[in-house]
mmCIF file of C-alpha atoms and ligand atoms in Angstrom:
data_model
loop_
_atom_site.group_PDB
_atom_site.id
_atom_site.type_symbol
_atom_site.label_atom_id
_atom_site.label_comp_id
_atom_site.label_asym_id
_atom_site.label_seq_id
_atom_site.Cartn_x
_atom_site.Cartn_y
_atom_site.Cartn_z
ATOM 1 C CA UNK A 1287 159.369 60.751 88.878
ATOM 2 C CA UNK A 1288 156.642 59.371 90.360
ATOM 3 C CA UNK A 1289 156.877 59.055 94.841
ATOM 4 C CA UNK A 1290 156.060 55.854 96.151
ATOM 5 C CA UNK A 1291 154.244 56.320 99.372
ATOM 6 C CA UNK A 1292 153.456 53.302 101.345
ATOM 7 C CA UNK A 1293 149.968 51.777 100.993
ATOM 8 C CA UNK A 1294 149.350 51.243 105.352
ATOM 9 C CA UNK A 1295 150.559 55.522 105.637
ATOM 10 C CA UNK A 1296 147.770 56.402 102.860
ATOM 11 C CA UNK A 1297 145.574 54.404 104.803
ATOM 12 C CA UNK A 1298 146.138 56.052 108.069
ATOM 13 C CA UNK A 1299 146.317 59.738 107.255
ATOM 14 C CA UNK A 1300 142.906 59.205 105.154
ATOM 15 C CA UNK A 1301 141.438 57.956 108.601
ATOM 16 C CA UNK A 1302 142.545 60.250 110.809
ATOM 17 C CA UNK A 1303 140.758 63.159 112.453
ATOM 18 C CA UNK A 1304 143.546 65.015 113.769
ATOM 19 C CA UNK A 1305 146.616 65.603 112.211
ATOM 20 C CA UNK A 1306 149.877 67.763 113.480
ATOM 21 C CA UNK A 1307 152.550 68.895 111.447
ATOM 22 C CA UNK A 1308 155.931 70.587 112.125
ATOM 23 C CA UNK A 1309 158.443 72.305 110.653
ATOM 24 C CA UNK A 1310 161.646 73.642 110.168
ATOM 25 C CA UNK A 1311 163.750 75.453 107.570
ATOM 26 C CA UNK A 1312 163.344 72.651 105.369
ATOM 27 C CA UNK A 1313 160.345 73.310 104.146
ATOM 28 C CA UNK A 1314 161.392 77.148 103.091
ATOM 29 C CA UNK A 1315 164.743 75.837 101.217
ATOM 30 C CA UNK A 1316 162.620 75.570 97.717
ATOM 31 C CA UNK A 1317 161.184 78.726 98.179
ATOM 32 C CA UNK A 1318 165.133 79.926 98.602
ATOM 33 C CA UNK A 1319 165.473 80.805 101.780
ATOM 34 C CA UNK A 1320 168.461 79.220 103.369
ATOM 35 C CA UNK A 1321 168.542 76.762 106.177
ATOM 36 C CA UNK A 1322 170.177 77.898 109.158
ATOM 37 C CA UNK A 1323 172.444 74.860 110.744
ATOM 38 C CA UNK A 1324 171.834 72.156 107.809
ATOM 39 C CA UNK A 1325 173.971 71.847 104.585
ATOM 40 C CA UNK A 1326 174.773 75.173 103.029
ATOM 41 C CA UNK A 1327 172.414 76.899 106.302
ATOM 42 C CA UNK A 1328 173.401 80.687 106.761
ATOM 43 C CA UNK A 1329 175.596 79.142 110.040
ATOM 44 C CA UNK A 1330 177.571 76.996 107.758
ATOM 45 C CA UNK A 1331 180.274 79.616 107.856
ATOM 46 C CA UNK A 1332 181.636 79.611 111.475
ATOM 47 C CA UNK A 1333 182.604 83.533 111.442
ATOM 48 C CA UNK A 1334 179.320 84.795 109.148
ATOM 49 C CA UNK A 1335 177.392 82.810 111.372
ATOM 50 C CA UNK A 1336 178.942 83.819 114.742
ATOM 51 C CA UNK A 1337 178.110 87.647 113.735
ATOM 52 C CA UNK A 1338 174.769 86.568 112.561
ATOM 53 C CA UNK A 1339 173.746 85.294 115.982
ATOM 54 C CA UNK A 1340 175.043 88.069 117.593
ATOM 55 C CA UNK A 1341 173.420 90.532 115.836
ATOM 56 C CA UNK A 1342 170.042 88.201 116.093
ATOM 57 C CA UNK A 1343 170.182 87.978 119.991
ATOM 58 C CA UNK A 1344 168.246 89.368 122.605
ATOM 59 C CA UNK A 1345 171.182 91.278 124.408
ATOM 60 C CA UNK A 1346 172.115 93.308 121.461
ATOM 61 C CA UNK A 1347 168.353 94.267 120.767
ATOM 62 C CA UNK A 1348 168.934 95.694 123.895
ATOM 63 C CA UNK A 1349 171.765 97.436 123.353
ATOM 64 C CA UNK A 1350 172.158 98.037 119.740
ATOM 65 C CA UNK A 1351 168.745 97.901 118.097
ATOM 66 C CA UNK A 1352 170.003 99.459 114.771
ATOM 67 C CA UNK A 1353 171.911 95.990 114.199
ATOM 68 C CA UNK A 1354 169.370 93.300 115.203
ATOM 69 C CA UNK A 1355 167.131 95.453 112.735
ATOM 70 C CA UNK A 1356 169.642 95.461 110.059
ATOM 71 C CA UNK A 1357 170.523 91.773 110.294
ATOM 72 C CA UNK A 1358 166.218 91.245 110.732
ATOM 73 C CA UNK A 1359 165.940 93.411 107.746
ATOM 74 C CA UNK A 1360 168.236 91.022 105.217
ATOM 75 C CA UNK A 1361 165.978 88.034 106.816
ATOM 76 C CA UNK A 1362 162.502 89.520 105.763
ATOM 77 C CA UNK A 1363 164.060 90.775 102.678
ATOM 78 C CA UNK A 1364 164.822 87.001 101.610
ATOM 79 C CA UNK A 1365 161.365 86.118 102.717
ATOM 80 C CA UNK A 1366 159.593 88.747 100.840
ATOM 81 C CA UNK A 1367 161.651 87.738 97.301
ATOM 82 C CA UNK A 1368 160.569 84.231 98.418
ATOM 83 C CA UNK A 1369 156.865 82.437 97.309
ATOM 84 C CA UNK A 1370 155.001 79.468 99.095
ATOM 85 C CA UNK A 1371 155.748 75.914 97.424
ATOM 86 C CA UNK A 1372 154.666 72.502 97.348
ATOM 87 C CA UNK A 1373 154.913 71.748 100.051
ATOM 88 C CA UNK A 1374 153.292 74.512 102.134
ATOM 89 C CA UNK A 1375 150.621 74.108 99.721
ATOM 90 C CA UNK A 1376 150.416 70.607 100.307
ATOM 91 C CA UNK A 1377 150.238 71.022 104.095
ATOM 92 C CA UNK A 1378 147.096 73.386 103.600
ATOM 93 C CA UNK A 1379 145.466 70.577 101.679
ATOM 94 C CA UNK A 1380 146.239 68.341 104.635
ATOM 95 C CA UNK A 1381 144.629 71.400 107.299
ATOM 96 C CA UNK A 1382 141.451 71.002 105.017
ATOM 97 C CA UNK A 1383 140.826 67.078 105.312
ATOM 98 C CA UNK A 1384 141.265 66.812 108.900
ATOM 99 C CA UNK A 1385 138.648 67.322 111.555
ATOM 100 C CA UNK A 1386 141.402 68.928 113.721
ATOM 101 C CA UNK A 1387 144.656 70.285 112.320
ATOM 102 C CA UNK A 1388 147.671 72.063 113.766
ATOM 103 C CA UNK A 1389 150.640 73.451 112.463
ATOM 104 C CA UNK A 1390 153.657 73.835 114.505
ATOM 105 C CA UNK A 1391 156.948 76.186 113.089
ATOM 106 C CA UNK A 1392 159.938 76.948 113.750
ATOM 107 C CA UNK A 1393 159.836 79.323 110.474
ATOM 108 C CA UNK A 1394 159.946 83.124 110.822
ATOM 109 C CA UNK A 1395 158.795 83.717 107.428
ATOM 110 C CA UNK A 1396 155.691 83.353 107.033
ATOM 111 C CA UNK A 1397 154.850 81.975 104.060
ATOM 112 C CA UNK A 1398 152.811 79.315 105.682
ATOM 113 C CA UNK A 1399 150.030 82.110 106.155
ATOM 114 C CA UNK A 1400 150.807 83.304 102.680
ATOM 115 C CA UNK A 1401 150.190 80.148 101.860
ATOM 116 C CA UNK A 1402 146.960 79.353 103.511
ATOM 117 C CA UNK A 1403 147.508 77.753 106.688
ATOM 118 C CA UNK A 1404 144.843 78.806 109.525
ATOM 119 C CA UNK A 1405 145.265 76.707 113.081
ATOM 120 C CA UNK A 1406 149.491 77.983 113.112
ATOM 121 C CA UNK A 1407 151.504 78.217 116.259
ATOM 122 C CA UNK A 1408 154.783 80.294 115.368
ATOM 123 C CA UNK A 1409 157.154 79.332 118.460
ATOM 124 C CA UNK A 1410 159.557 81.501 117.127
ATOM 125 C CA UNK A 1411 157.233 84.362 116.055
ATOM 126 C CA UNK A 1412 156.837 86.076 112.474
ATOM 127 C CA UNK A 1413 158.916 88.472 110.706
ATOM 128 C CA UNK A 1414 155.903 90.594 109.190
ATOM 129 C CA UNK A 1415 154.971 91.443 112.927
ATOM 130 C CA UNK A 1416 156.680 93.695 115.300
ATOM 131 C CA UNK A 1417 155.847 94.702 118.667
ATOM 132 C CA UNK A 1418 155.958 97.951 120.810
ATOM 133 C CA UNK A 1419 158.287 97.688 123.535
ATOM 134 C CA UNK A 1420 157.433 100.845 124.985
ATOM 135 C CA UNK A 1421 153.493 100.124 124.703
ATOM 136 C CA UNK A 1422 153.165 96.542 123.767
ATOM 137 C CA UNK A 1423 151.265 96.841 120.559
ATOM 138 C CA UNK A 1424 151.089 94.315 117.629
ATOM 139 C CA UNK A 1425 151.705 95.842 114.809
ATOM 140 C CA UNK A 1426 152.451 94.739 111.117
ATOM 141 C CA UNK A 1427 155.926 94.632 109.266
ATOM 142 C CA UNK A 1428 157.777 98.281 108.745
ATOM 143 C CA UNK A 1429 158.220 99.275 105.139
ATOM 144 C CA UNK A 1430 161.771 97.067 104.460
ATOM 145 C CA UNK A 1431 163.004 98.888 101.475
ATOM 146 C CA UNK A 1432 163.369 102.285 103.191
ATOM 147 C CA UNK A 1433 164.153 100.834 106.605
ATOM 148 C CA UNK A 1434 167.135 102.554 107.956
ATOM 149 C CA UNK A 1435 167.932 101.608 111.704
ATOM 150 C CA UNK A 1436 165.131 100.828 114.088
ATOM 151 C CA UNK A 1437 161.387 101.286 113.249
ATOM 152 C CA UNK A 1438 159.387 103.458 116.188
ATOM 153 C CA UNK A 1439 155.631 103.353 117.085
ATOM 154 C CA UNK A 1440 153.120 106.285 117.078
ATOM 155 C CA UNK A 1441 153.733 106.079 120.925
ATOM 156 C CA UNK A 1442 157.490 107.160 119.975
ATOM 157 C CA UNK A 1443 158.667 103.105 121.371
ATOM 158 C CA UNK A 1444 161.135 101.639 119.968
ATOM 159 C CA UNK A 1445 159.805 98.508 118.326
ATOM 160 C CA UNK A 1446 161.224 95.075 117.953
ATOM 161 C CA UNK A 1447 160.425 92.272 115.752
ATOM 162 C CA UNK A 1448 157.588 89.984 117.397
ATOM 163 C CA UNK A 1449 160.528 86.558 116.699
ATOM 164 C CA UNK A 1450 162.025 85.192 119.286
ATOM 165 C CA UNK A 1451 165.949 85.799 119.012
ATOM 166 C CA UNK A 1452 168.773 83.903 120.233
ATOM 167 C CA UNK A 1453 169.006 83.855 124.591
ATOM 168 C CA UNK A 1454 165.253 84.947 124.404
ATOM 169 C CA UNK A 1455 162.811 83.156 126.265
ATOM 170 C CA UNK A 1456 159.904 81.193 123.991
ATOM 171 C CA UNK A 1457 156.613 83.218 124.414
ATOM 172 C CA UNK A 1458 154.376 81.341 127.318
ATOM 173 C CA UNK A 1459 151.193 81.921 125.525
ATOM 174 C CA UNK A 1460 152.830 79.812 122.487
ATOM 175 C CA UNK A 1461 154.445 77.019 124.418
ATOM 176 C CA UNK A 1462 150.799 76.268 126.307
ATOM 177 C CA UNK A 1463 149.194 76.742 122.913
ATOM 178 C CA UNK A 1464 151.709 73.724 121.684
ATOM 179 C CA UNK A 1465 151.339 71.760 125.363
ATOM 180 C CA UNK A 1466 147.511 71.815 124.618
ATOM 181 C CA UNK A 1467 147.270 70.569 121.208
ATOM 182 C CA UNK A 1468 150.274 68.627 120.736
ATOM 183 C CA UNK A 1469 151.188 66.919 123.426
ATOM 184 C CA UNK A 1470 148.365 67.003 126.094
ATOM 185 C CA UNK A 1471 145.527 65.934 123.508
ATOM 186 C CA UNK A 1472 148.293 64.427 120.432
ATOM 187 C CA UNK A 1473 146.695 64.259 117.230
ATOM 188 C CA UNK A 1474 146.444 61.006 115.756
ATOM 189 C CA UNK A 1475 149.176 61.488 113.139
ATOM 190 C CA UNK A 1476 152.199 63.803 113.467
ATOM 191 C CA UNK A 1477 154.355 64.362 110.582
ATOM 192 C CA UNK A 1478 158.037 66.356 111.245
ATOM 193 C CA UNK A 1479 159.367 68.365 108.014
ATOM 194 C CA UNK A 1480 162.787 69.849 107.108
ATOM 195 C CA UNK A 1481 163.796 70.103 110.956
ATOM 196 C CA UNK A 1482 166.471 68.933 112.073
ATOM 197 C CA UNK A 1483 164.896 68.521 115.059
ATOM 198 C CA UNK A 1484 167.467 70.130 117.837
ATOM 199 C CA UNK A 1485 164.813 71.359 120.014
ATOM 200 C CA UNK A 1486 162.757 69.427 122.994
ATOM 201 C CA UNK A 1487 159.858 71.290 122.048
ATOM 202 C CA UNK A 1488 160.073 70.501 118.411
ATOM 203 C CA UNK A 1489 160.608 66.609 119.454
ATOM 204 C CA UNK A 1490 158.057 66.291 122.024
ATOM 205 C CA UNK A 1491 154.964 66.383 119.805
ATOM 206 C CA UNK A 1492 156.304 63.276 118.326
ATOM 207 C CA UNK A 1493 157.492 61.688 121.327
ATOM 208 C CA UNK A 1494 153.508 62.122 122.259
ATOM 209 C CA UNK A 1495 151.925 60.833 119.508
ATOM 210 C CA UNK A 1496 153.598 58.204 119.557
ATOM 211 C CA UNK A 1497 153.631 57.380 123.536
ATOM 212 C CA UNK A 1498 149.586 57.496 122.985
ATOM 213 C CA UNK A 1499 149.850 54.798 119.946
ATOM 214 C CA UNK A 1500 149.608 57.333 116.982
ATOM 215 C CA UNK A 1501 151.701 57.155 113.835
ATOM 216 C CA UNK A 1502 154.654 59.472 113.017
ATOM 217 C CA UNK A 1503 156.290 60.520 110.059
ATOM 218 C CA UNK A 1504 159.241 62.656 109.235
ATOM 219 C CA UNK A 1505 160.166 63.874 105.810
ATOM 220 C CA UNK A 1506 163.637 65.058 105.504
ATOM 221 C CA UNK A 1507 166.613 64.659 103.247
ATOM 222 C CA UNK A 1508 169.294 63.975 106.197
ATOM 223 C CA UNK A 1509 168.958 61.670 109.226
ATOM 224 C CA UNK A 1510 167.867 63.543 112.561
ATOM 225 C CA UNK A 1511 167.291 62.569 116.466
ATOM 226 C CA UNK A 1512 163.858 61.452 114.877
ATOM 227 C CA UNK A 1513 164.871 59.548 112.028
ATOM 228 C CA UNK A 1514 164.504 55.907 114.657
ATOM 229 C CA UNK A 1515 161.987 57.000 116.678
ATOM 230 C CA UNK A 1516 159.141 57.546 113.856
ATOM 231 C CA UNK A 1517 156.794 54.770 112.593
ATOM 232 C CA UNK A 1518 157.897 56.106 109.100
ATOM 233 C CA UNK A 1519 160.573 58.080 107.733
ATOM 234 C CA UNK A 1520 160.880 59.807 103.977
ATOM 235 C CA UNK A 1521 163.821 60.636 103.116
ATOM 236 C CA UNK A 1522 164.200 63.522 100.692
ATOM 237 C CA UNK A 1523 162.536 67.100 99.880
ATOM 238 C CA UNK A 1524 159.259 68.197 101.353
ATOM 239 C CA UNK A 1525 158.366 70.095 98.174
ATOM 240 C CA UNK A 1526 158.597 66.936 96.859
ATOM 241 C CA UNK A 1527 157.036 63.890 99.221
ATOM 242 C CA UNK A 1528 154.440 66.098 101.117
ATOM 243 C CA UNK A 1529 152.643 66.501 97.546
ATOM 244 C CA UNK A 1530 153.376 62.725 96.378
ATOM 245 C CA UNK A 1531 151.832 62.043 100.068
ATOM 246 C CA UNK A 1532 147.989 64.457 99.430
ATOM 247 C CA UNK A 1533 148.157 63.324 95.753
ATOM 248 C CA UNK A 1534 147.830 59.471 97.134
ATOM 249 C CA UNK A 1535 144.960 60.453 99.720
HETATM 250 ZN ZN1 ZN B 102 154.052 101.938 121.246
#
């Protein structure tokens, strides 16, 4: 079935010279990997998802290690099983046309960069990075399969993986990154994907853009916060309207 995307949107993403994008789980749920608070999200089950954040949260990567790594482990597991679609693809065909592009997730999964994507800001980190927390270094993913307990670094550190988990602090170097190219200097058109926007930070590119006269879109089955505020909303799949939307520039 054929998308109908409005003539005056085609018009103004095929002028503009900077465009943001953002997203959330949303995009990922075609690749299968579950959302995490929408319909059928891995916190749809009060109890499972209770544990969950537990396990995911700052306090018991200090005290436990073994199970934030475990829980961690079933997370990049999913994503490594899991293959760009669409709709990341489409969003790397958008990061081509413009003159200045910028992608901001929420996703831990990377499969934007698997997908393509250069100019990325990962607020809440990657999965297929982990960090010393002994001596600080970047390093890339430990072998999942044979992971049992927590991964160390040649320094003997314990590492931990480089995502921000629940009652952690958002990495400063990230949030300026965002500050700078978001909402300081908007980009003329920002479009909101799969999120269901719960987060200031994850609103207030969109609150910007539009504030300085730009045009924002959001392309999501459900209603959000951001469903009234943008100039146009999609309702339905990004896998689905993000190509419809590069197929009509
Ligand atoms: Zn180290």
């Amino acid at each position: 079935m054929a998308m109908e995307i409005s003539e005056p949107l085609v018009d103004v993403l095929r002028a503009a010279a900077s465009i943001g994008v953002v997203t959330g789980a949303g995009i990922s749920a075609a690749s299968g990997i579950p959302t995490y608070r929408g319909k059928g999200g891995i916190y749809d089950d009060p109890e499972e998802g209770d544990r969950t954040v537990e396990a995911l949260s700052g306090p018991t990567l200090r005290d436990d290690p073994d199970r934030t790594w475990h829980a961690i482990k079933q997370l990049a597991l999913a994503a490594h099983r899991a293959t760009p679609n669409a709709g990341h693809n489409a969003i790397v065909a958008l990061e081509r046309r413009a003159r200045r592009f910028v992608l901001l997730t929420q996703n831990v999964d990377g499969l934007h960069e698997s997908a393509g994507s250069e100019n990325i800001i990962d607020i809440h980190g990657n999965l297929r990075r982990t960090i010393c927390q002994s001596c600080g270094v970047i390093g890339d993913e430990p072998e999942w399969t044979t992971l049992d307990g927590s991964p160390r670094c040649a320094c003997g550190g314990v590492l931990r993986p480089d995502v921000v988990l629940f009652e952690e602090m958002l990495p400063t170097d990230k949030v300026l990154r965002l500050y700078a190219e978001l909402v300081d200097d908007p980009p003329e058109v920002v479009i909101a994907v799969g999120t269901t926007a719960m987060f200031p930070y994850i609103c207030e590119p969109v609150h910007a853009t539009r504030l300085a006269g730009g045009t924002t879109v959001e392309i999501n089955p459900e209603k959000t916060p951001l469903s009234d505020v943008v100039s146009y909303r999609l309702a339905g799949h990004a896998d689905v309207i993000l190509p419809a939307l590069v197929a009509a520039l």
